[in-house]
PDB file of N, CA and C in Angstrom:
ATOM      1  N   MET A   1      -5.191   2.601 -47.118  1.00 91.00           N
ATOM      2  CA  MET A   1      -3.458   2.355 -46.891  1.00 91.00           C
ATOM      3  C   MET A   1      -3.443   1.258 -47.778  1.00 91.00           C
ATOM      4  N   ASN A   2      -2.749   1.351 -48.885  1.00 92.00           N
ATOM      5  CA  ASN A   2      -2.179   0.101 -49.922  1.00 92.00           C
ATOM      6  C   ASN A   2      -1.154  -0.332 -49.697  1.00 92.00           C
ATOM      7  N   ILE A   3      -0.760  -1.568 -48.985  1.00 91.00           N
ATOM      8  CA  ILE A   3       0.509  -2.439 -48.789  1.00 91.00           C
ATOM      9  C   ILE A   3       0.823  -3.112 -50.096  1.00 91.00           C
ATOM     10  N   LYS A   4       2.393  -3.065 -50.677  1.00 90.00           N
ATOM     11  CA  LYS A   4       1.721  -4.142 -51.676  1.00 90.00           C
ATOM     12  C   LYS A   4       3.361  -4.937 -51.425  1.00 90.00           C
ATOM     13  N   GLY A   5       2.974  -6.034 -51.678  1.00 89.00           N
ATOM     14  CA  GLY A   5       4.481  -7.227 -51.435  1.00 89.00           C
ATOM     15  C   GLY A   5       4.873  -7.623 -50.356  1.00 89.00           C
ATOM     16  N   VAL A   6       3.578  -7.894 -49.246  1.00 92.00           N
ATOM     17  CA  VAL A   6       3.720  -7.981 -47.862  1.00 92.00           C
ATOM     18  C   VAL A   6       3.389  -9.703 -47.869  1.00 92.00           C
ATOM     19  N   LYS A   7       3.855 -10.255 -46.388  1.00 93.00           N
ATOM     20  CA  LYS A   7       3.493 -11.856 -46.308  1.00 93.00           C
ATOM     21  C   LYS A   7       2.752 -11.380 -45.205  1.00 93.00           C
ATOM     22  N   ILE A   8       1.659 -12.083 -44.753  1.00 95.00           N
ATOM     23  CA  ILE A   8       0.822 -12.447 -43.330  1.00 95.00           C
ATOM     24  C   ILE A   8       1.444 -13.945 -43.235  1.00 95.00           C
ATOM     25  N   ARG A   9       1.933 -13.227 -42.174  1.00 94.00           N
ATOM     26  CA  ARG A   9       3.079 -14.290 -41.258  1.00 94.00           C
ATOM     27  C   ARG A   9       1.831 -15.253 -40.304  1.00 94.00           C
ATOM     28  N   ALA A  10       0.974 -14.703 -39.557  1.00 96.00           N
ATOM     29  CA  ALA A  10       0.498 -15.277 -38.786  1.00 96.00           C
ATOM     30  C   ALA A  10      -1.073 -14.853 -38.529  1.00 96.00           C
ATOM     31  N   ILE A  11      -2.228 -14.994 -37.674  1.00 96.00           N
ATOM     32  CA  ILE A  11      -3.395 -14.981 -37.542  1.00 96.00           C
ATOM     33  C   ILE A  11      -3.275 -15.227 -35.949  1.00 96.00           C
ATOM     34  N   VAL A  12      -3.446 -14.144 -34.894  1.00 96.00           N
ATOM     35  CA  VAL A  12      -3.663 -14.378 -33.470  1.00 96.00           C
ATOM     36  C   VAL A  12      -4.652 -13.584 -32.451  1.00 96.00           C
ATOM     37  N   ASP A  13      -4.941 -14.420 -31.311  1.00 94.00           N
ATOM     38  CA  ASP A  13      -5.436 -13.805 -30.517  1.00 94.00           C
ATOM     39  C   ASP A  13      -7.106 -13.298 -31.467  1.00 94.00           C
ATOM     40  N   VAL A  14      -7.360 -14.950 -31.881  1.00 95.00           N
ATOM     41  CA  VAL A  14      -8.718 -15.208 -32.323  1.00 95.00           C
ATOM     42  C   VAL A  14      -9.351 -15.161 -31.352  1.00 95.00           C
ATOM     43  N   LYS A  15     -10.917 -14.585 -30.727  1.00 96.00           N
ATOM     44  CA  LYS A  15     -11.683 -14.630 -30.221  1.00 96.00           C
ATOM     45  C   LYS A  15     -13.326 -13.957 -30.978  1.00 96.00           C
ATOM     46  N   GLU A  16     -13.749 -15.090 -30.704  1.00 95.00           N
ATOM     47  CA  GLU A  16     -15.386 -15.239 -31.056  1.00 95.00           C
ATOM     48  C   GLU A  16     -16.630 -15.164 -30.374  1.00 95.00           C
ATOM     49  N   GLY A  17     -17.499 -15.113 -30.535  1.00 95.00           N
ATOM     50  CA  GLY A  17     -19.119 -14.724 -29.770  1.00 95.00           C
ATOM     51  C   GLY A  17     -20.221 -14.259 -30.377  1.00 95.00           C
ATOM     52  N   VAL A  18     -21.269 -14.116 -29.826  1.00 94.00           N
ATOM     53  CA  VAL A  18     -22.328 -13.721 -30.516  1.00 94.00           C
ATOM     54  C   VAL A  18     -22.732 -12.028 -29.826  1.00 94.00           C
ATOM     55  N   SER A  19     -23.351 -11.653 -30.991  1.00 93.00           N
ATOM     56  CA  SER A  19     -23.648 -10.032 -30.823  1.00 93.00           C
ATOM     57  C   SER A  19     -24.493  -9.860 -29.957  1.00 93.00           C
ATOM     58  N   GLN A  20     -24.456  -9.599 -28.580  1.00 93.00           N
ATOM     59  CA  GLN A  20     -25.644  -9.145 -27.752  1.00 93.00           C
ATOM     60  C   GLN A  20     -26.681  -8.338 -28.194  1.00 93.00           C
ATOM     61  N   THR A  21     -26.784  -7.528 -29.455  1.00 92.00           N
ATOM     62  CA  THR A  21     -27.868  -6.783 -29.610  1.00 92.00           C
ATOM     63  C   THR A  21     -28.297  -7.352 -30.813  1.00 92.00           C
ATOM     64  N   SER A  22     -27.522  -7.786 -31.628  1.00 92.00           N
ATOM     65  CA  SER A  22     -28.006  -8.382 -32.871  1.00 92.00           C
ATOM     66  C   SER A  22     -28.772 -10.474 -32.381  1.00 92.00           C
ATOM     67  N   GLY A  23     -27.289 -10.873 -32.082  1.00 92.00           N
ATOM     68  CA  GLY A  23     -27.953 -12.393 -31.786  1.00 92.00           C
ATOM     69  C   GLY A  23     -27.035 -13.052 -33.144  1.00 92.00           C
ATOM     70  N   LYS A  24     -25.932 -12.154 -33.814  1.00 93.00           N
ATOM     71  CA  LYS A  24     -24.921 -12.824 -34.730  1.00 93.00           C
ATOM     72  C   LYS A  24     -24.178 -13.138 -34.252  1.00 93.00           C
ATOM     73  N   PRO A  25     -23.113 -14.267 -34.939  1.00 94.00           N
ATOM     74  CA  PRO A  25     -22.043 -14.617 -34.474  1.00 94.00           C
ATOM     75  C   PRO A  25     -20.803 -13.315 -34.669  1.00 94.00           C
ATOM     76  N   TRP A  26     -19.708 -13.409 -33.977  1.00 95.00           N
ATOM     77  CA  TRP A  26     -18.554 -12.614 -35.089  1.00 95.00           C
ATOM     78  C   TRP A  26     -17.567 -13.410 -34.269  1.00 95.00           C
ATOM     79  N   ARG A  27     -16.659 -12.473 -35.163  1.00 96.00           N
ATOM     80  CA  ARG A  27     -15.146 -12.925 -34.643  1.00 96.00           C
ATOM     81  C   ARG A  27     -13.888 -12.381 -35.191  1.00 96.00           C
ATOM     82  N   LYS A  28     -13.169 -11.717 -34.672  1.00 96.00           N
ATOM     83  CA  LYS A  28     -11.650 -10.853 -34.745  1.00 96.00           C
ATOM     84  C   LYS A  28     -10.885 -11.363 -34.334  1.00 96.00           C
ATOM     85  N   GLY A  29      -9.833 -11.029 -35.087  1.00 96.00           N
ATOM     86  CA  GLY A  29      -8.126 -11.953 -34.655  1.00 96.00           C
ATOM     87  C   GLY A  29      -7.194 -10.371 -34.982  1.00 96.00           C
ATOM     88  N   THR A  30      -6.078 -11.101 -34.986  1.00 96.00           N
ATOM     89  CA  THR A  30      -5.251  -9.826 -34.966  1.00 96.00           C
ATOM     90  C   THR A  30      -4.129 -10.564 -36.243  1.00 96.00           C
ATOM     91  N   VAL A  31      -4.152  -9.364 -37.167  1.00 96.00           N
ATOM     92  CA  VAL A  31      -3.653 -10.069 -38.370  1.00 96.00           C
ATOM     93  C   VAL A  31      -1.737  -9.868 -38.337  1.00 96.00           C
ATOM     94  N   VAL A  32      -0.673 -10.584 -38.517  1.00 96.00           N
ATOM     95  CA  VAL A  32       0.467 -10.389 -38.445  1.00 96.00           C
ATOM     96  C   VAL A  32       0.998 -10.142 -39.984  1.00 96.00           C
ATOM     97  N   ILE A  33       1.392  -8.907 -40.159  1.00 94.00           N
ATOM     98  CA  ILE A  33       2.237  -8.478 -41.575  1.00 94.00           C
ATOM     99  C   ILE A  33       3.677  -8.205 -41.490  1.00 94.00           C
ATOM    100  N   ASP A  34       4.124  -9.194 -42.422  1.00 93.00           N
ATOM    101  CA  ASP A  34       5.563  -9.037 -42.619  1.00 93.00           C
ATOM    102  C   ASP A  34       5.511  -7.677 -43.310  1.00 93.00           C
ATOM    103  N   TYR A  35       6.405  -6.647 -43.384  1.00 88.00           N
ATOM    104  CA  TYR A  35       6.452  -5.063 -44.376  1.00 88.00           C
ATOM    105  C   TYR A  35       8.075  -5.760 -44.544  1.00 88.00           C
ATOM    106  N   PRO A  36       8.506  -5.916 -45.646  1.00 85.00           N
ATOM    107  CA  PRO A  36       9.940  -5.859 -45.932  1.00 85.00           C
ATOM    108  C   PRO A  36      10.499  -4.480 -45.875  1.00 85.00           C
ATOM    109  N   HIS A  37      11.247  -4.023 -45.484  1.00 78.00           N
ATOM    110  CA  HIS A  37      12.021  -2.721 -45.025  1.00 78.00           C
ATOM    111  C   HIS A  37      13.428  -2.230 -45.630  1.00 78.00           C
ATOM    112  N   GLY A  38      13.490  -2.226 -46.607  1.00 74.00           N
ATOM    113  CA  GLY A  38      14.642  -2.516 -46.943  1.00 74.00           C
ATOM    114  C   GLY A  38      15.526  -3.876 -47.286  1.00 74.00           C
ATOM    115  N   ALA A  39      17.082  -4.173 -48.043  1.00 72.00           N
ATOM    116  CA  ALA A  39      17.001  -5.687 -47.867  1.00 72.00           C
ATOM    117  C   ALA A  39      17.598  -6.141 -46.781  1.00 72.00           C
ATOM    118  N   GLU A  40      17.565  -5.668 -45.977  1.00 82.00           N
ATOM    119  CA  GLU A  40      18.380  -6.235 -44.386  1.00 82.00           C
ATOM    120  C   GLU A  40      17.243  -6.330 -43.711  1.00 82.00           C
ATOM    121  N   TYR A  41      16.234  -5.527 -43.798  1.00 85.00           N
ATOM    122  CA  TYR A  41      15.034  -5.597 -42.582  1.00 85.00           C
ATOM    123  C   TYR A  41      13.697  -5.880 -42.859  1.00 85.00           C
ATOM    124  N   THR A  42      12.687  -6.174 -42.107  1.00 86.00           N
ATOM    125  CA  THR A  42      11.422  -6.489 -42.404  1.00 86.00           C
ATOM    126  C   THR A  42      10.891  -5.956 -40.873  1.00 86.00           C
ATOM    127  N   GLU A  43       9.767  -5.165 -40.999  1.00 89.00           N
ATOM    128  CA  GLU A  43       8.885  -4.077 -39.934  1.00 89.00           C
ATOM    129  C   GLU A  43       8.186  -5.397 -40.212  1.00 89.00           C
ATOM    130  N   VAL A  44       6.932  -5.361 -38.678  1.00 93.00           N
ATOM    131  CA  VAL A  44       5.897  -6.112 -38.606  1.00 93.00           C
ATOM    132  C   VAL A  44       4.393  -5.509 -38.172  1.00 93.00           C
ATOM    133  N   ILE A  45       3.382  -5.361 -38.839  1.00 93.00           N
ATOM    134  CA  ILE A  45       1.992  -4.245 -38.841  1.00 93.00           C
ATOM    135  C   ILE A  45       1.501  -5.835 -38.602  1.00 93.00           C
ATOM    136  N   LEU A  46       0.345  -4.867 -37.171  1.00 95.00           N
ATOM    137  CA  LEU A  46      -0.726  -5.742 -36.635  1.00 95.00           C
ATOM    138  C   LEU A  46      -1.562  -4.886 -37.152  1.00 95.00           C
ATOM    139  N   ALA A  47      -2.631  -5.645 -37.490  1.00 95.00           N
ATOM    140  CA  ALA A  47      -3.905  -5.024 -37.603  1.00 95.00           C
ATOM    141  C   ALA A  47      -5.411  -5.765 -37.384  1.00 95.00           C
ATOM    142  N   ASP A  48      -6.025  -5.271 -36.972  1.00 96.00           N
ATOM    143  CA  ASP A  48      -7.393  -6.211 -36.169  1.00 96.00           C
ATOM    144  C   ASP A  48      -8.095  -6.399 -37.463  1.00 96.00           C
ATOM    145  N   ALA A  49      -8.864  -7.559 -37.669  1.00 95.00           N
ATOM    146  CA  ALA A  49      -9.417  -8.273 -38.971  1.00 95.00           C
ATOM    147  C   ALA A  49     -10.866  -8.702 -37.872  1.00 95.00           C
ATOM    148  N   PHE A  50     -11.866  -8.270 -38.196  1.00 95.00           N
ATOM    149  CA  PHE A  50     -13.592  -8.452 -38.112  1.00 95.00           C
ATOM    150  C   PHE A  50     -14.284  -9.840 -39.388  1.00 95.00           C
ATOM    151  N   ASN A  51     -14.469 -10.339 -38.671  1.00 93.00           N
ATOM    152  CA  ASN A  51     -15.658 -11.890 -39.503  1.00 93.00           C
ATOM    153  C   ASN A  51     -15.166 -11.401 -41.101  1.00 93.00           C
ATOM    154  N   GLU A  52     -15.804 -11.405 -42.098  1.00 93.00           N
ATOM    155  CA  GLU A  52     -15.509 -11.790 -42.976  1.00 93.00           C
ATOM    156  C   GLU A  52     -13.647 -11.615 -44.305  1.00 93.00           C
ATOM    157  N   ALA A  53     -13.107 -10.313 -43.345  1.00 93.00           N
ATOM    158  CA  ALA A  53     -11.835  -9.965 -43.428  1.00 93.00           C
ATOM    159  C   ALA A  53     -10.799 -10.557 -42.857  1.00 93.00           C
ATOM    160  N   LEU A  54     -11.506 -11.661 -41.375  1.00 94.00           N
ATOM    161  CA  LEU A  54     -10.136 -12.423 -41.067  1.00 94.00           C
ATOM    162  C   LEU A  54     -10.413 -13.543 -41.698  1.00 94.00           C
ATOM    163  N   ASP A  55     -11.729 -14.028 -42.675  1.00 94.00           N
ATOM    164  CA  ASP A  55     -11.686 -15.120 -43.455  1.00 94.00           C
ATOM    165  C   ASP A  55     -10.436 -14.974 -44.486  1.00 94.00           C
ATOM    166  N   GLU A  56     -10.663 -13.872 -45.136  1.00 93.00           N
ATOM    167  CA  GLU A  56      -9.671 -13.460 -46.077  1.00 93.00           C
ATOM    168  C   GLU A  56      -8.524 -13.553 -45.834  1.00 93.00           C
ATOM    169  N   ALA A  57      -8.207 -13.259 -44.598  1.00 94.00           N
ATOM    170  CA  ALA A  57      -6.535 -13.279 -44.594  1.00 94.00           C
ATOM    171  C   ALA A  57      -6.185 -14.745 -44.075  1.00 94.00           C
ATOM    172  N   GLU A  58      -7.140 -15.510 -43.312  1.00 93.00           N
ATOM    173  CA  GLU A  58      -7.025 -16.334 -43.139  1.00 93.00           C
ATOM    174  C   GLU A  58      -6.147 -17.262 -44.447  1.00 93.00           C
ATOM    175  N   GLY A  59      -7.228 -17.093 -45.620  1.00 93.00           N
ATOM    176  CA  GLY A  59      -6.763 -17.668 -46.923  1.00 93.00           C
ATOM    177  C   GLY A  59      -5.547 -17.432 -47.962  1.00 93.00           C
ATOM    178  N   PHE A  60      -5.032 -16.168 -46.911  1.00 93.00           N
ATOM    179  CA  PHE A  60      -3.395 -16.068 -47.465  1.00 93.00           C
ATOM    180  C   PHE A  60      -2.842 -16.091 -46.494  1.00 93.00           C
ATOM    181  N   LEU A  61      -2.456 -16.705 -45.786  1.00 94.00           N
ATOM    182  CA  LEU A  61      -1.472 -17.107 -44.736  1.00 94.00           C
ATOM    183  C   LEU A  61      -0.253 -17.378 -45.333  1.00 94.00           C
ATOM    184  N   ASN A  62       0.899 -17.260 -45.423  1.00 93.00           N
ATOM    185  CA  ASN A  62       2.207 -17.373 -45.844  1.00 93.00           C
ATOM    186  C   ASN A  62       2.215 -16.939 -47.462  1.00 93.00           C
ATOM    187  N   GLN A  63       1.497 -16.405 -47.923  1.00 92.00           N
ATOM    188  CA  GLN A  63       1.768 -15.934 -49.702  1.00 92.00           C
ATOM    189  C   GLN A  63       1.737 -14.600 -49.475  1.00 92.00           C
ATOM    190  N   LEU A  64       2.728 -13.904 -50.716  1.00 92.00           N
ATOM    191  CA  LEU A  64       2.599 -12.513 -51.045  1.00 92.00           C
ATOM    192  C   LEU A  64       1.545 -12.039 -51.179  1.00 92.00           C
ATOM    193  N   VAL A  65       1.163 -10.793 -50.903  1.00 94.00           N
ATOM    194  CA  VAL A  65      -0.103 -10.244 -51.528  1.00 94.00           C
ATOM    195  C   VAL A  65      -0.044  -8.731 -51.181  1.00 94.00           C
ATOM    196  N   ASP A  66      -1.176  -8.235 -51.654  1.00 94.00           N
ATOM    197  CA  ASP A  66      -1.030  -6.983 -51.512  1.00 94.00           C
ATOM    198  C   ASP A  66      -2.391  -6.463 -50.544  1.00 94.00           C
ATOM    199  N   VAL A  67      -2.425  -5.533 -49.268  1.00 94.00           N
ATOM    200  CA  VAL A  67      -3.051  -5.472 -48.437  1.00 94.00           C
ATOM    201  C   VAL A  67      -3.526  -4.084 -48.555  1.00 94.00           C
ATOM    202  N   THR A  68      -4.880  -3.971 -47.755  1.00 94.00           N
ATOM    203  CA  THR A  68      -5.591  -2.613 -47.517  1.00 94.00           C
ATOM    204  C   THR A  68      -5.950  -2.398 -46.253  1.00 94.00           C
ATOM    205  N   ILE A  69      -5.217  -1.321 -45.192  1.00 94.00           N
ATOM    206  CA  ILE A  69      -5.727  -1.409 -44.048  1.00 94.00           C
ATOM    207  C   ILE A  69      -6.150   0.213 -43.826  1.00 94.00           C
ATOM    208  N   TRP A  70      -6.651   0.271 -42.893  1.00 94.00           N
ATOM    209  CA  TRP A  70      -7.340   1.369 -42.107  1.00 94.00           C
ATOM    210  C   TRP A  70      -6.701   2.162 -41.003  1.00 94.00           C
ATOM    211  N   MET A  71      -5.880   2.907 -41.131  1.00 94.00           N
ATOM    212  CA  MET A  71      -5.400   3.296 -39.370  1.00 94.00           C
ATOM    213  C   MET A  71      -6.217   5.096 -39.555  1.00 94.00           C
ATOM    214  N   THR A  72      -6.817   5.013 -37.894  1.00 95.00           N
ATOM    215  CA  THR A  72      -6.871   5.310 -37.375  1.00 95.00           C
ATOM    216  C   THR A  72      -6.589   6.199 -35.649  1.00 95.00           C
ATOM    217  N   THR A  73      -6.349   7.309 -35.509  1.00 96.00           N
ATOM    218  CA  THR A  73      -6.254   8.010 -34.459  1.00 96.00           C
ATOM    219  C   THR A  73      -7.548   8.806 -33.576  1.00 96.00           C
ATOM    220  N   HIS A  74      -7.780   8.331 -32.186  1.00 93.00           N
ATOM    221  CA  HIS A  74      -8.351   9.014 -31.870  1.00 93.00           C
ATOM    222  C   HIS A  74      -8.052   9.579 -30.306  1.00 93.00           C
ATOM    223  N   GLU A  75      -8.887  10.497 -29.738  1.00 95.00           N
ATOM    224  CA  GLU A  75      -8.417  11.110 -28.269  1.00 95.00           C
ATOM    225  C   GLU A  75      -9.843  10.226 -27.019  1.00 95.00           C
ATOM    226  N   TYR A  76      -8.906   9.970 -26.145  1.00 95.00           N
ATOM    227  CA  TYR A  76      -9.635   9.906 -25.071  1.00 95.00           C
ATOM    228  C   TYR A  76      -9.314  10.046 -23.660  1.00 95.00           C
ATOM    229  N   ASN A  77      -9.741  11.065 -22.565  1.00 96.00           N
ATOM    230  CA  ASN A  77      -9.409  11.613 -21.505  1.00 96.00           C
ATOM    231  C   ASN A  77      -8.288  11.787 -21.617  1.00 96.00           C
ATOM    232  N   GLY A  78      -7.917  12.655 -22.940  1.00 95.00           N
ATOM    233  CA  GLY A  78      -6.552  13.579 -23.524  1.00 95.00           C
ATOM    234  C   GLY A  78      -5.500  12.647 -23.568  1.00 95.00           C
ATOM    235  N   ARG A  79      -5.286  11.402 -23.866  1.00 96.00           N
ATOM    236  CA  ARG A  79      -4.534  10.361 -24.623  1.00 96.00           C
ATOM    237  C   ARG A  79      -4.621  10.269 -25.602  1.00 96.00           C
ATOM    238  N   LEU A  80      -3.844  10.116 -26.993  1.00 96.00           N
ATOM    239  CA  LEU A  80      -4.168   9.265 -28.491  1.00 96.00           C
ATOM    240  C   LEU A  80      -4.227   8.076 -28.427  1.00 96.00           C
ATOM    241  N   TYR A  81      -5.416   7.310 -29.363  1.00 94.00           N
ATOM    242  CA  TYR A  81      -4.977   6.418 -29.306  1.00 94.00           C
ATOM    243  C   TYR A  81      -5.287   5.830 -31.064  1.00 94.00           C
ATOM    244  N   GLN A  82      -4.123   5.009 -31.413  1.00 93.00           N
ATOM    245  CA  GLN A  82      -4.501   4.077 -32.794  1.00 93.00           C
ATOM    246  C   GLN A  82      -5.134   2.773 -33.231  1.00 93.00           C
ATOM    247  N   ASP A  83      -5.780   2.875 -33.896  1.00 94.00           N
ATOM    248  CA  ASP A  83      -6.583   1.996 -33.870  1.00 94.00           C
ATOM    249  C   ASP A  83      -6.084   1.437 -36.113  1.00 94.00           C
ATOM    250  N   ILE A  84      -5.595   0.148 -35.923  1.00 94.00           N
ATOM    251  CA  ILE A  84      -5.215  -0.361 -37.425  1.00 94.00           C
ATOM    252  C   ILE A  84      -5.939  -1.286 -37.531  1.00 94.00           C
ATOM    253  N   LYS A  85      -6.953  -0.953 -39.013  1.00 95.00           N
ATOM    254  CA  LYS A  85      -7.569  -2.338 -39.328  1.00 95.00           C
ATOM    255  C   LYS A  85      -7.249  -3.207 -40.282  1.00 95.00           C
ATOM    256  N   PHE A  86      -7.398  -3.909 -40.585  1.00 93.00           N
ATOM    257  CA  PHE A  86      -7.485  -5.104 -41.776  1.00 93.00           C
ATOM    258  C   PHE A  86      -8.083  -4.994 -42.360  1.00 93.00           C
ATOM    259  N   SER A  87      -8.401  -4.820 -44.255  1.00 90.00           N
ATOM    260  CA  SER A  87      -9.526  -4.466 -44.817  1.00 90.00           C
ATOM    261  C   SER A  87      -9.448  -5.855 -45.775  1.00 90.00           C
ATOM    262  N   SER A  88      -8.660  -6.000 -46.752  1.00 91.00           N
ATOM    263  CA  SER A  88      -8.677  -6.738 -47.535  1.00 91.00           C
ATOM    264  C   SER A  88      -7.522  -7.256 -48.260  1.00 91.00           C
ATOM    265  N   ALA A  89      -7.153  -8.365 -48.927  1.00 91.00           N
ATOM    266  CA  ALA A  89      -5.831  -8.787 -50.092  1.00 91.00           C
ATOM    267  C   ALA A  89      -6.236  -9.627 -51.015  1.00 91.00           C
ATOM    268  N   THR A  90      -5.237  -9.063 -51.997  1.00 88.00           N
ATOM    269  CA  THR A  90      -5.709  -9.449 -53.105  1.00 88.00           C
ATOM    270  C   THR A  90      -3.917 -10.399 -53.278  1.00 88.00           C
ATOM    271  N   LEU A  91      -3.922 -11.259 -54.015  1.00 90.00           N
ATOM    272  CA  LEU A  91      -2.532 -12.262 -54.222  1.00 90.00           C
ATOM    273  C   LEU A  91      -1.891 -11.864 -55.024  1.00 90.00           C
ATOM    274  N   VAL A  92      -0.815 -11.682 -55.016  1.00 88.00           N
ATOM    275  CA  VAL A  92       0.441 -11.251 -55.823  1.00 88.00           C
ATOM    276  C   VAL A  92       0.409 -12.160 -57.009  1.00 88.00           C
ATOM    277  N   VAL A  93       0.515 -11.544 -58.250  1.00 77.00           N
ATOM    278  CA  VAL A  93       0.820 -12.866 -59.052  1.00 77.00           C
ATOM    279  C   VAL A  93       2.176 -12.241 -59.787  1.00 77.00           C
ATOM    280  N   MET A  94       3.150 -13.657 -59.583  1.00 69.00           N
ATOM    281  CA  MET A  94       4.132 -13.012 -60.297  1.00 69.00           C
ATOM    282  C   MET A  94       4.507 -13.132 -61.638  1.00 69.00           C
ATOM    283  N   PRO A  95       4.814 -12.887 -63.018  1.00 65.00           N
ATOM    284  CA  PRO A  95       5.219 -12.896 -64.011  1.00 65.00           C
ATOM    285  C   PRO A  95       5.982 -13.766 -64.150  1.00 65.00           C
TER     286      PRO A  95
END
């Protein structure tokens, strides 16, 4: 899903570790995205970002960007769970 003209407000809950299977380091964080909803309101979207996607989001803090996120839903023990993952961002160039 592409969302145009949003601002990455913050990145929170950053965790780091090393994969037990591959031995490679990993990073995960939650990207806080301000999404304008009409003239008066701003909605907030929280999306998880991993490794390179997290690095990319950190480079666009407090800037106007177009973002790509992936939303998935899965069922476990009769309950539905939703995941929102940050994929990429592109800086909005104002004419």
